[in-house]
Short mmCIF file of C-alpha atoms and ligand atoms in Angstrom, two decimals:
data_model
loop_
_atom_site.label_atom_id
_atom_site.label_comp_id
_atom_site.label_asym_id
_atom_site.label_seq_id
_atom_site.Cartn_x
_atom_site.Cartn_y
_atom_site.Cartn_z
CA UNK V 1 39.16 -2.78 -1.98
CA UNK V 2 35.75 -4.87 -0.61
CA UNK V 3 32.77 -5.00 -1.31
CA UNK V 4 29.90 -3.04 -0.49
CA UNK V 5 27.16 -4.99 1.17
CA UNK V 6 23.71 -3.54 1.09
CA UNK V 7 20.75 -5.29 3.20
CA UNK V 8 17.14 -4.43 1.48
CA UNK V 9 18.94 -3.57 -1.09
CA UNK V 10 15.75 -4.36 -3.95
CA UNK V 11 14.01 -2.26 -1.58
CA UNK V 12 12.89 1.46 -2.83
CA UNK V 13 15.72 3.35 -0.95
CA UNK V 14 18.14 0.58 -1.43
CA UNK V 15 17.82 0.01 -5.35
CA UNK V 16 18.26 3.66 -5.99
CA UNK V 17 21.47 3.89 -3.87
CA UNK V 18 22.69 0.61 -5.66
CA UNK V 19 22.63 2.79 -9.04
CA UNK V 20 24.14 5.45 -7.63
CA UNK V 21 27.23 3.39 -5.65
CA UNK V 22 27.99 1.01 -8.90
CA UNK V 23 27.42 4.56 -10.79
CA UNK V 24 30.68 5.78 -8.19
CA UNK V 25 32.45 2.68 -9.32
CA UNK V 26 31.80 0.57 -6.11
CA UNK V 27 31.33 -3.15 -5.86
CA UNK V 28 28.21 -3.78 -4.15
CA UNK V 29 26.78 -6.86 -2.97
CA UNK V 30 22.90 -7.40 -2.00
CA UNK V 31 21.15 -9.26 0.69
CA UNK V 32 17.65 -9.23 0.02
CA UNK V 33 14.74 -11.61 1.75
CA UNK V 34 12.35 -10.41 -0.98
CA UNK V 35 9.68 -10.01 1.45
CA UNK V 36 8.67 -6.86 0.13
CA UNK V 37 10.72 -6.66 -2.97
CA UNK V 38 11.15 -8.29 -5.98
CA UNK V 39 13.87 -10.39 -7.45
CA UNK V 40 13.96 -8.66 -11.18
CA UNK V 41 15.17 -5.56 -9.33
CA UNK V 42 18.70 -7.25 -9.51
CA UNK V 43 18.11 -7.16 -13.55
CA UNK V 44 16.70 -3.66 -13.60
CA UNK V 45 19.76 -2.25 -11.67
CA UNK V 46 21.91 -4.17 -13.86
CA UNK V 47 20.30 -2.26 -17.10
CA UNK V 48 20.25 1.27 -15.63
CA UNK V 49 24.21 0.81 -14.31
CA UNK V 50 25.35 -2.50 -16.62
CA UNK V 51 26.47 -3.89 -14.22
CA UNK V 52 25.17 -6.81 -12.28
CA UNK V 53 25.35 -6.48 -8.29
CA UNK V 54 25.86 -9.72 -6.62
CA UNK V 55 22.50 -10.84 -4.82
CA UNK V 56 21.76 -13.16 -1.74
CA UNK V 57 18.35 -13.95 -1.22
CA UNK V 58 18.63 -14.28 2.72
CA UNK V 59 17.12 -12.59 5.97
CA UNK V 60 20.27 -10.72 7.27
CA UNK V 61 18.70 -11.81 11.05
CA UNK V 62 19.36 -15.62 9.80
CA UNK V 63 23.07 -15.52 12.02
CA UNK V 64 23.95 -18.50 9.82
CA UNK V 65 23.15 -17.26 6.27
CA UNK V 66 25.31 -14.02 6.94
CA UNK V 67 28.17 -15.33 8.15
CA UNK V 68 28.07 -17.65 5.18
CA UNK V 69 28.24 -14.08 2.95
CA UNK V 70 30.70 -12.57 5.00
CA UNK V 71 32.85 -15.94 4.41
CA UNK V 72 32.20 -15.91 0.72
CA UNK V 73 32.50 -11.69 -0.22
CA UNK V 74 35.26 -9.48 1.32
CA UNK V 75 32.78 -6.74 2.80
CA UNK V 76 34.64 -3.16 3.68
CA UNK V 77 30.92 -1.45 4.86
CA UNK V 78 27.22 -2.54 5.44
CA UNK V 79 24.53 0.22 4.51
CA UNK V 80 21.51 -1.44 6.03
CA UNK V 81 18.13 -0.56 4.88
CA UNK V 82 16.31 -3.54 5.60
CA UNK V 83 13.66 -3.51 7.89
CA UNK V 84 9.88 -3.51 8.65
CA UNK V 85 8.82 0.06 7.78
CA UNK V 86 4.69 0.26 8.18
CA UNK V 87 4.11 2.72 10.74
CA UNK V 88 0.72 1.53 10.92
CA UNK V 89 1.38 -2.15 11.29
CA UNK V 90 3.92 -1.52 13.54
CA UNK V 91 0.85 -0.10 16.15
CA UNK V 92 -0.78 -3.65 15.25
CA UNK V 93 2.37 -6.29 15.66
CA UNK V 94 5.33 -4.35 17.82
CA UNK V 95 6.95 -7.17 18.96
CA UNK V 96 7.38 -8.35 14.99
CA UNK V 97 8.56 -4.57 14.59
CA UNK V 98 11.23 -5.01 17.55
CA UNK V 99 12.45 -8.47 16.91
CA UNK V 100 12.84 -8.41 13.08
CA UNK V 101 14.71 -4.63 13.02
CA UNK V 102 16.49 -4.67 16.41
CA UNK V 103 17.95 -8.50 15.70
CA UNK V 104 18.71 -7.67 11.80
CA UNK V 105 20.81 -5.11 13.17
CA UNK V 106 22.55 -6.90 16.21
CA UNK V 107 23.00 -10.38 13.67
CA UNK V 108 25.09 -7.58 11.14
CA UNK V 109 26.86 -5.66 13.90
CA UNK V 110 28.33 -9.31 15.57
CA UNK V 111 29.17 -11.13 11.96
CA UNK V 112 31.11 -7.36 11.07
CA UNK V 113 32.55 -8.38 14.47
CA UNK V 114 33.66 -11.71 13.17
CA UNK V 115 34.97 -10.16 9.87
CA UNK V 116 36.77 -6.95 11.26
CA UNK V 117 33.78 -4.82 8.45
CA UNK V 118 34.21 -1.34 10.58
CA UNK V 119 31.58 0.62 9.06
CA UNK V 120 27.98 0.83 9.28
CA UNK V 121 25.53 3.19 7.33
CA UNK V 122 22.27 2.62 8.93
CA UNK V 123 18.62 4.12 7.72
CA UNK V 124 17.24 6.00 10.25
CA UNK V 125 14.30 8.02 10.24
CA UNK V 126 13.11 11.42 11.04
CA UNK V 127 10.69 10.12 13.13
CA UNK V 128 13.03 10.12 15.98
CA UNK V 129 12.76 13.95 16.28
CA UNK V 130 9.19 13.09 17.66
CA UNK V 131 6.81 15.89 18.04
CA UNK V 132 10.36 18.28 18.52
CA UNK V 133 10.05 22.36 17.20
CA UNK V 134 11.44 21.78 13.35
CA UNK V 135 13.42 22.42 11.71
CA UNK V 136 15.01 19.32 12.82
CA UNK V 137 18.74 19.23 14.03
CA UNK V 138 21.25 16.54 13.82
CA UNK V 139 21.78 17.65 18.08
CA UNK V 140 18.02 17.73 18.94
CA UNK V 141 17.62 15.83 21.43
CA UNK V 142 14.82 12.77 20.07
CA UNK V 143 12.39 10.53 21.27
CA UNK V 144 8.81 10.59 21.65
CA UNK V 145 8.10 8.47 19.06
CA UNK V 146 4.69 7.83 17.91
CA UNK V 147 4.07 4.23 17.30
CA UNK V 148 6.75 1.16 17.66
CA UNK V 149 8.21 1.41 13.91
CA UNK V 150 9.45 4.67 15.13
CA UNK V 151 11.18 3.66 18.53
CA UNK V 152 12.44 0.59 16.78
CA UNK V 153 14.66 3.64 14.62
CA UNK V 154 15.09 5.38 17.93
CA UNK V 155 16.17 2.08 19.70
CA UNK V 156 19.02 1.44 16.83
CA UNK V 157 20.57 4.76 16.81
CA UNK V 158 21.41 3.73 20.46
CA UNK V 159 22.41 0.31 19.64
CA UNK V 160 25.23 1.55 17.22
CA UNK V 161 26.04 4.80 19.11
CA UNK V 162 26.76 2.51 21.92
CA UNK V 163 28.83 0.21 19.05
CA UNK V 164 30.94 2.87 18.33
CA UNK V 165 31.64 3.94 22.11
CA UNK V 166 32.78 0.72 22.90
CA UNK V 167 34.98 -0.42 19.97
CA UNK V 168 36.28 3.15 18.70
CA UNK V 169 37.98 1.29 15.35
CA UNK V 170 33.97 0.99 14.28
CA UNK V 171 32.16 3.94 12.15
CA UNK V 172 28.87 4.85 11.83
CA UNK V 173 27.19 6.75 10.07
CA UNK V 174 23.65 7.37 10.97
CA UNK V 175 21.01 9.18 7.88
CA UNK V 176 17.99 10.67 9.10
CA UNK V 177 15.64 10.65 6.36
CA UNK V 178 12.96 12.45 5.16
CA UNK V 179 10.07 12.19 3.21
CA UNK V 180 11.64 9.90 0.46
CA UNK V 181 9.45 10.53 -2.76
CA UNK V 182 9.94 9.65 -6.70
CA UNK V 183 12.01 7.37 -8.85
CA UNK V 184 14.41 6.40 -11.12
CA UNK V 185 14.62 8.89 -14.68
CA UNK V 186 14.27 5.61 -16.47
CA UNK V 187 11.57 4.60 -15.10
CA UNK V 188 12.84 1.17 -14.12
CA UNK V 189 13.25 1.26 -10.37
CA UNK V 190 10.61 2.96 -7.73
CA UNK V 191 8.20 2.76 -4.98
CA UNK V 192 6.05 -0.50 -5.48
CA UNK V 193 4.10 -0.51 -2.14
CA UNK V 194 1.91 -4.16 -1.78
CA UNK V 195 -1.95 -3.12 -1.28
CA UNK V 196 -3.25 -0.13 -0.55
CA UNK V 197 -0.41 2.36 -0.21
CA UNK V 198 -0.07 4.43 3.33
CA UNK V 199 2.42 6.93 2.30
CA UNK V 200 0.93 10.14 0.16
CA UNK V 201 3.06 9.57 -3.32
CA UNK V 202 1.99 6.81 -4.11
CA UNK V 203 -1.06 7.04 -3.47
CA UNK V 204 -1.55 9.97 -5.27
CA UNK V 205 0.10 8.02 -8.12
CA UNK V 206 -2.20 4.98 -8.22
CA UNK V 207 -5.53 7.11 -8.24
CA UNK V 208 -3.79 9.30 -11.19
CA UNK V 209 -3.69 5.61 -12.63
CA UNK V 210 -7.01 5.05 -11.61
CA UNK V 211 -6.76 2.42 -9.74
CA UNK V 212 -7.87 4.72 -6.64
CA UNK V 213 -10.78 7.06 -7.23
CA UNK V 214 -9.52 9.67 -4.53
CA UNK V 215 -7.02 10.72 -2.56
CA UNK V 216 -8.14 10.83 1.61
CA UNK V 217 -6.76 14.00 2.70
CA UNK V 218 -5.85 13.34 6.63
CA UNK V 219 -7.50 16.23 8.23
CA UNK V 220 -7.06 20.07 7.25
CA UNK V 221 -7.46 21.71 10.20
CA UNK V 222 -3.61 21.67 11.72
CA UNK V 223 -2.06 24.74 12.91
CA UNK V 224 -0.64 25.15 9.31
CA UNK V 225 -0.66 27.65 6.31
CA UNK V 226 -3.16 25.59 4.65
CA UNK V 227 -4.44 23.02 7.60
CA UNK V 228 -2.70 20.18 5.66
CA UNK V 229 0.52 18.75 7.21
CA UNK V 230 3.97 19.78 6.33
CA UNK V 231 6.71 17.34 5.34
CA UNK V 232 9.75 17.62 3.56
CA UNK V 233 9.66 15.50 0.73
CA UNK V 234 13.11 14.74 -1.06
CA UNK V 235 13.65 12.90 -4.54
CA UNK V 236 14.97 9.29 -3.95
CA UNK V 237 17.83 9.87 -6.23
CA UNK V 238 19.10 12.99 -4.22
CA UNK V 239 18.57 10.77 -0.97
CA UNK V 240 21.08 7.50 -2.78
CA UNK V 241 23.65 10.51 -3.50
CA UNK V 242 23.37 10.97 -0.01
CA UNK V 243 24.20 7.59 0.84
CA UNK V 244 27.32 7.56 -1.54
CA UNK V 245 28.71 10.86 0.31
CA UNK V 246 28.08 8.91 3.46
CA UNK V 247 29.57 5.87 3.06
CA UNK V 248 32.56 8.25 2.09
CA UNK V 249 32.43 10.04 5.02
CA UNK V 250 32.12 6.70 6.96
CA UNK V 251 35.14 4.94 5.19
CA UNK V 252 37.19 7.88 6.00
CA UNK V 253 36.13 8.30 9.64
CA UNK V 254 35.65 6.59 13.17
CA UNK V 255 32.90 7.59 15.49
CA UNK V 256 28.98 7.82 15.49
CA UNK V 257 28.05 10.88 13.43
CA UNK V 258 24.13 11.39 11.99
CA UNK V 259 23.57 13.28 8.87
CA UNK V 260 19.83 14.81 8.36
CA UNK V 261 18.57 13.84 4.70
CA UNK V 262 16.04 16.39 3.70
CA UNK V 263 15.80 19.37 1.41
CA UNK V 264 15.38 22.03 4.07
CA UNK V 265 11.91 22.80 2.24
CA UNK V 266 8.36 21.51 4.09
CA UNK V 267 4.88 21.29 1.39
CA UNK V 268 1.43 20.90 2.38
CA UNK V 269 -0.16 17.84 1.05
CA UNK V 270 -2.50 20.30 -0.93
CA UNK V 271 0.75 22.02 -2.52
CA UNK V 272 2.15 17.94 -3.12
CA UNK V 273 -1.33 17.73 -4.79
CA UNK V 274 -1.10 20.73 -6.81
CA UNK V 275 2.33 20.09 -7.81
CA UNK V 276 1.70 16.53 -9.08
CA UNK V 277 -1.73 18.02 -11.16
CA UNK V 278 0.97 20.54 -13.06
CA UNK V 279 3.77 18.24 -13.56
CA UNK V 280 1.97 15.82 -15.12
CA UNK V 281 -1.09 17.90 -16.52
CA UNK V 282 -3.54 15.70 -15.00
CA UNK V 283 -6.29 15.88 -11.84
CA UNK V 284 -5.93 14.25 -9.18
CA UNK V 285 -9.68 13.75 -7.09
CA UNK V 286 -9.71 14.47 -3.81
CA UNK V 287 -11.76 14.29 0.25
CA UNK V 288 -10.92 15.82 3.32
CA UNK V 289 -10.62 12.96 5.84
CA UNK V 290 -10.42 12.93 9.19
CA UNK V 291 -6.67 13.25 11.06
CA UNK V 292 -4.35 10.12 11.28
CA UNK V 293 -3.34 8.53 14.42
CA UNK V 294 0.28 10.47 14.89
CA UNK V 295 0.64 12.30 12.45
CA UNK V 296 2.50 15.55 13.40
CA UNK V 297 1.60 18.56 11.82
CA UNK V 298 5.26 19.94 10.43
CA UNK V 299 8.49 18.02 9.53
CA UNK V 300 11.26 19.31 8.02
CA UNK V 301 15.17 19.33 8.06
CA UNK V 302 17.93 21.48 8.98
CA UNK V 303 20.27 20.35 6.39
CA UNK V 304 23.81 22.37 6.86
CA UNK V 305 25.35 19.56 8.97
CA UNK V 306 25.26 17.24 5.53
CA UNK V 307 26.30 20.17 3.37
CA UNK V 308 29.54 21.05 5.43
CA UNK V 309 30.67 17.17 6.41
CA UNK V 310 28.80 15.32 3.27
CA UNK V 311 29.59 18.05 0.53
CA UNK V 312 26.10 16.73 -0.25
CA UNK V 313 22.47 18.88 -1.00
CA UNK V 314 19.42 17.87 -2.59
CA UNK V 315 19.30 19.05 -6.11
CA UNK V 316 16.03 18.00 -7.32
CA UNK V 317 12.20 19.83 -7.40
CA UNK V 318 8.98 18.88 -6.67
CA UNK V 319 8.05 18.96 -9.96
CA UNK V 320 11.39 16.35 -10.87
CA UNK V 321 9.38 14.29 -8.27
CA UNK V 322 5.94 14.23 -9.00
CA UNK V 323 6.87 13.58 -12.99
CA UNK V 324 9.82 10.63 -12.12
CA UNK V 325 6.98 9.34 -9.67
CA UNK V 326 4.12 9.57 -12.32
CA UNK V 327 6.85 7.93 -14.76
CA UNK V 328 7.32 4.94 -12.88
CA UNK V 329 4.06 4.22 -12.03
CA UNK V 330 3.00 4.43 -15.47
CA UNK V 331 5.87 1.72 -16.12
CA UNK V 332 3.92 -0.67 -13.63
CA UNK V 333 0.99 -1.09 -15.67
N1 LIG Y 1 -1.42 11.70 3.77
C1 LIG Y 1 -2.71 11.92 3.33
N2 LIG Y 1 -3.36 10.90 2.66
C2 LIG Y 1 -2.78 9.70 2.42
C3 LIG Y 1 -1.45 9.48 2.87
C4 LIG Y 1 -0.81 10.50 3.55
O1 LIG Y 1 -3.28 13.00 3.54
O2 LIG Y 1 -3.42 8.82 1.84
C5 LIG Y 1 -0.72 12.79 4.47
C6 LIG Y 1 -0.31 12.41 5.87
O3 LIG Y 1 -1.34 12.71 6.78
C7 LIG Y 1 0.93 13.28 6.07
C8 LIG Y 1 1.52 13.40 4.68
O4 LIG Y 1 0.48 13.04 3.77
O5 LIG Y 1 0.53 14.57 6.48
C9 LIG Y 1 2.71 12.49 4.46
O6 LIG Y 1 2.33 11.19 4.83
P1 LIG Y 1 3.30 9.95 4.59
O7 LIG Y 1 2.62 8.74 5.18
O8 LIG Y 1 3.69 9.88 3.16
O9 LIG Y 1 4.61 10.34 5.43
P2 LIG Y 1 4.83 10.55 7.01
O10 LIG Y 1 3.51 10.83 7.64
O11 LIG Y 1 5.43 9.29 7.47
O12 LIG Y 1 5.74 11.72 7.11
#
């Protein structure tokens, strides 16, 4: 049996599934450039599981630094989550967006080439439904992206559908996330974001640590129950159990297939609010802003597809959310 290799795997997404897969009794191995992770992640997985994954500090787009992996580590499967993910930034540097996550992905696809790897678990992002009716299905046709960081997702899934057409020995195993949201029970592992934090959780996490006065509420006047947007927020843990029923499915199977990771359930941003305030018994201050660029006013997933194929579904609450959230960043300071 190889090894596991997981790209961004310090990363929030990553770390969590590393737990879980060593947790399952796989070998894992990690390539991490640390550009927006940190290098005592490796220790913190290795107290949660007690086990210590192998790490590689390298950019999986540097051709020669892979191949020099793939010559040292039998690799059966590569779950790639690394990538540029700032939706925001993406709008300001696309072409950084399109050559760092198109070329990590071609430089992994040719070296599995090399090596005869045959399976490929890639992050993907519901953000390829574009402004689509939810609930989002796996068959939905997608596109319409909003900004580049989204088309970059868009422009992969077609990239290793195409893979998989062509060499039909290859698997892949596409996950459509969600709103990924929370941490580790311990505490150890979570979402660290550098500066000032663009996605809602943790930003309603550092102004309940005070180091933000108040949350900006991004416009409450959207065709919703409340006016607030609608996403579908899912506990990180649930979402690395995903992965570990994927990579399953993938080692079993040839063929594309895409798996929606989600709960099912959409909340307002005043119900993520609210929820957050009674998990954790505190208040958390905050302004109705004006609208974000893009932001679409529901998300939220159609999840049998994963149930029946996966034998997966997201277990956890809002409230297991908001308090693993609220526990971790507590941890940071
Ligand atoms: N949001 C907000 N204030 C913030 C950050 C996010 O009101 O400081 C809202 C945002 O407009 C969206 C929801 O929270 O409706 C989720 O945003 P996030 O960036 O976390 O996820 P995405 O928009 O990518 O689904």
């Amino acid at each position: 049996m190889g090894k596991i290799l997981l790209t961004g795997g310090c990363g929030f997404i990553g770390s969590h599934t590393a737990v879980e897969l060593i947790n399952e009794g796989y070998e894992i191995v990690i390539a991490d450039d640390l550009s927006n992770s940190s290098r005592d992640t490796v220790d913190k997985i290795e107290t949660i599981t007690g086990k210590r994954p192998l790490f590689y500090e390298i950019d999986v787009a540097d051709a020669a630094a892979l191949t020099a992996l793939f010559a040292e580590q039998p690799i059966d499967a590569v779950i790639h989550f690394a990538g540029f993910k700032a939706v925001g930034e993406s709008v300001e540097k696309p072409l950084a967006y399109y050559r760092n996550n198109l070329d990590s992905t071609l430089t992994l696809l040719e070296t599995m080439s090399r090596y005869g790897t045959k399976c490929f678990v890639f992050s993907s992002s519901a953000t390829v439904y574009g402004d689509a009716e939810p609930p989002f299905s796996e068959e939905m046709k997608t596109g319409g992206c909003t900004n580049p960081y989204g088309w970059t997702k868009y422009m992969i899934e077609q990239i290793l559908k195409d893979a998989a057409h062509a060499d039909p020995s290859l698997s892949v195993v596409l996950l459509r996330y969600f709103n990924p949201v929370g941490a580790h029970e311990s505490g150890l592992i979570g979402e660290k974001p550098s500066g000032i934090p663009n996605n809602l959780m943790p930003y309603i996490s550092q102004v309940a640590a005070g180091i933000r006065d108040h949350l900006n509420v991004f416009g409450n006047d959207y065709p919703t129950p409340d006016g607030t947007c609608i996403r579908d927020y899912i506990h990180v843990v649930d979402l690395a159990k995903g992965h570990v029923a994927a990579l399953g499915y993938g080692l079993a199977h040839t063929g594309a297939e895409i798996f929606n990771l989600g709960t099912g359930r959409g909340s307002s941003v005043l119900e993520m609010i609210r929820a957050f305030e009674t998990a954790n018994h505190l208040t958390i201050p905050f302004e109705i802003a004006p609208r974000r660029a893009g932001d679409l006013p529901f998300s939220f997933a159609k999840t049998e597809k994963a149930e029946k194929l996966l034998g997966w579904k997201a277990q956890k609450s809002l409230t297991d959310m908001c308090r693993d959230a609220w526990t971790f960043e507590k941890s940071c300071h």
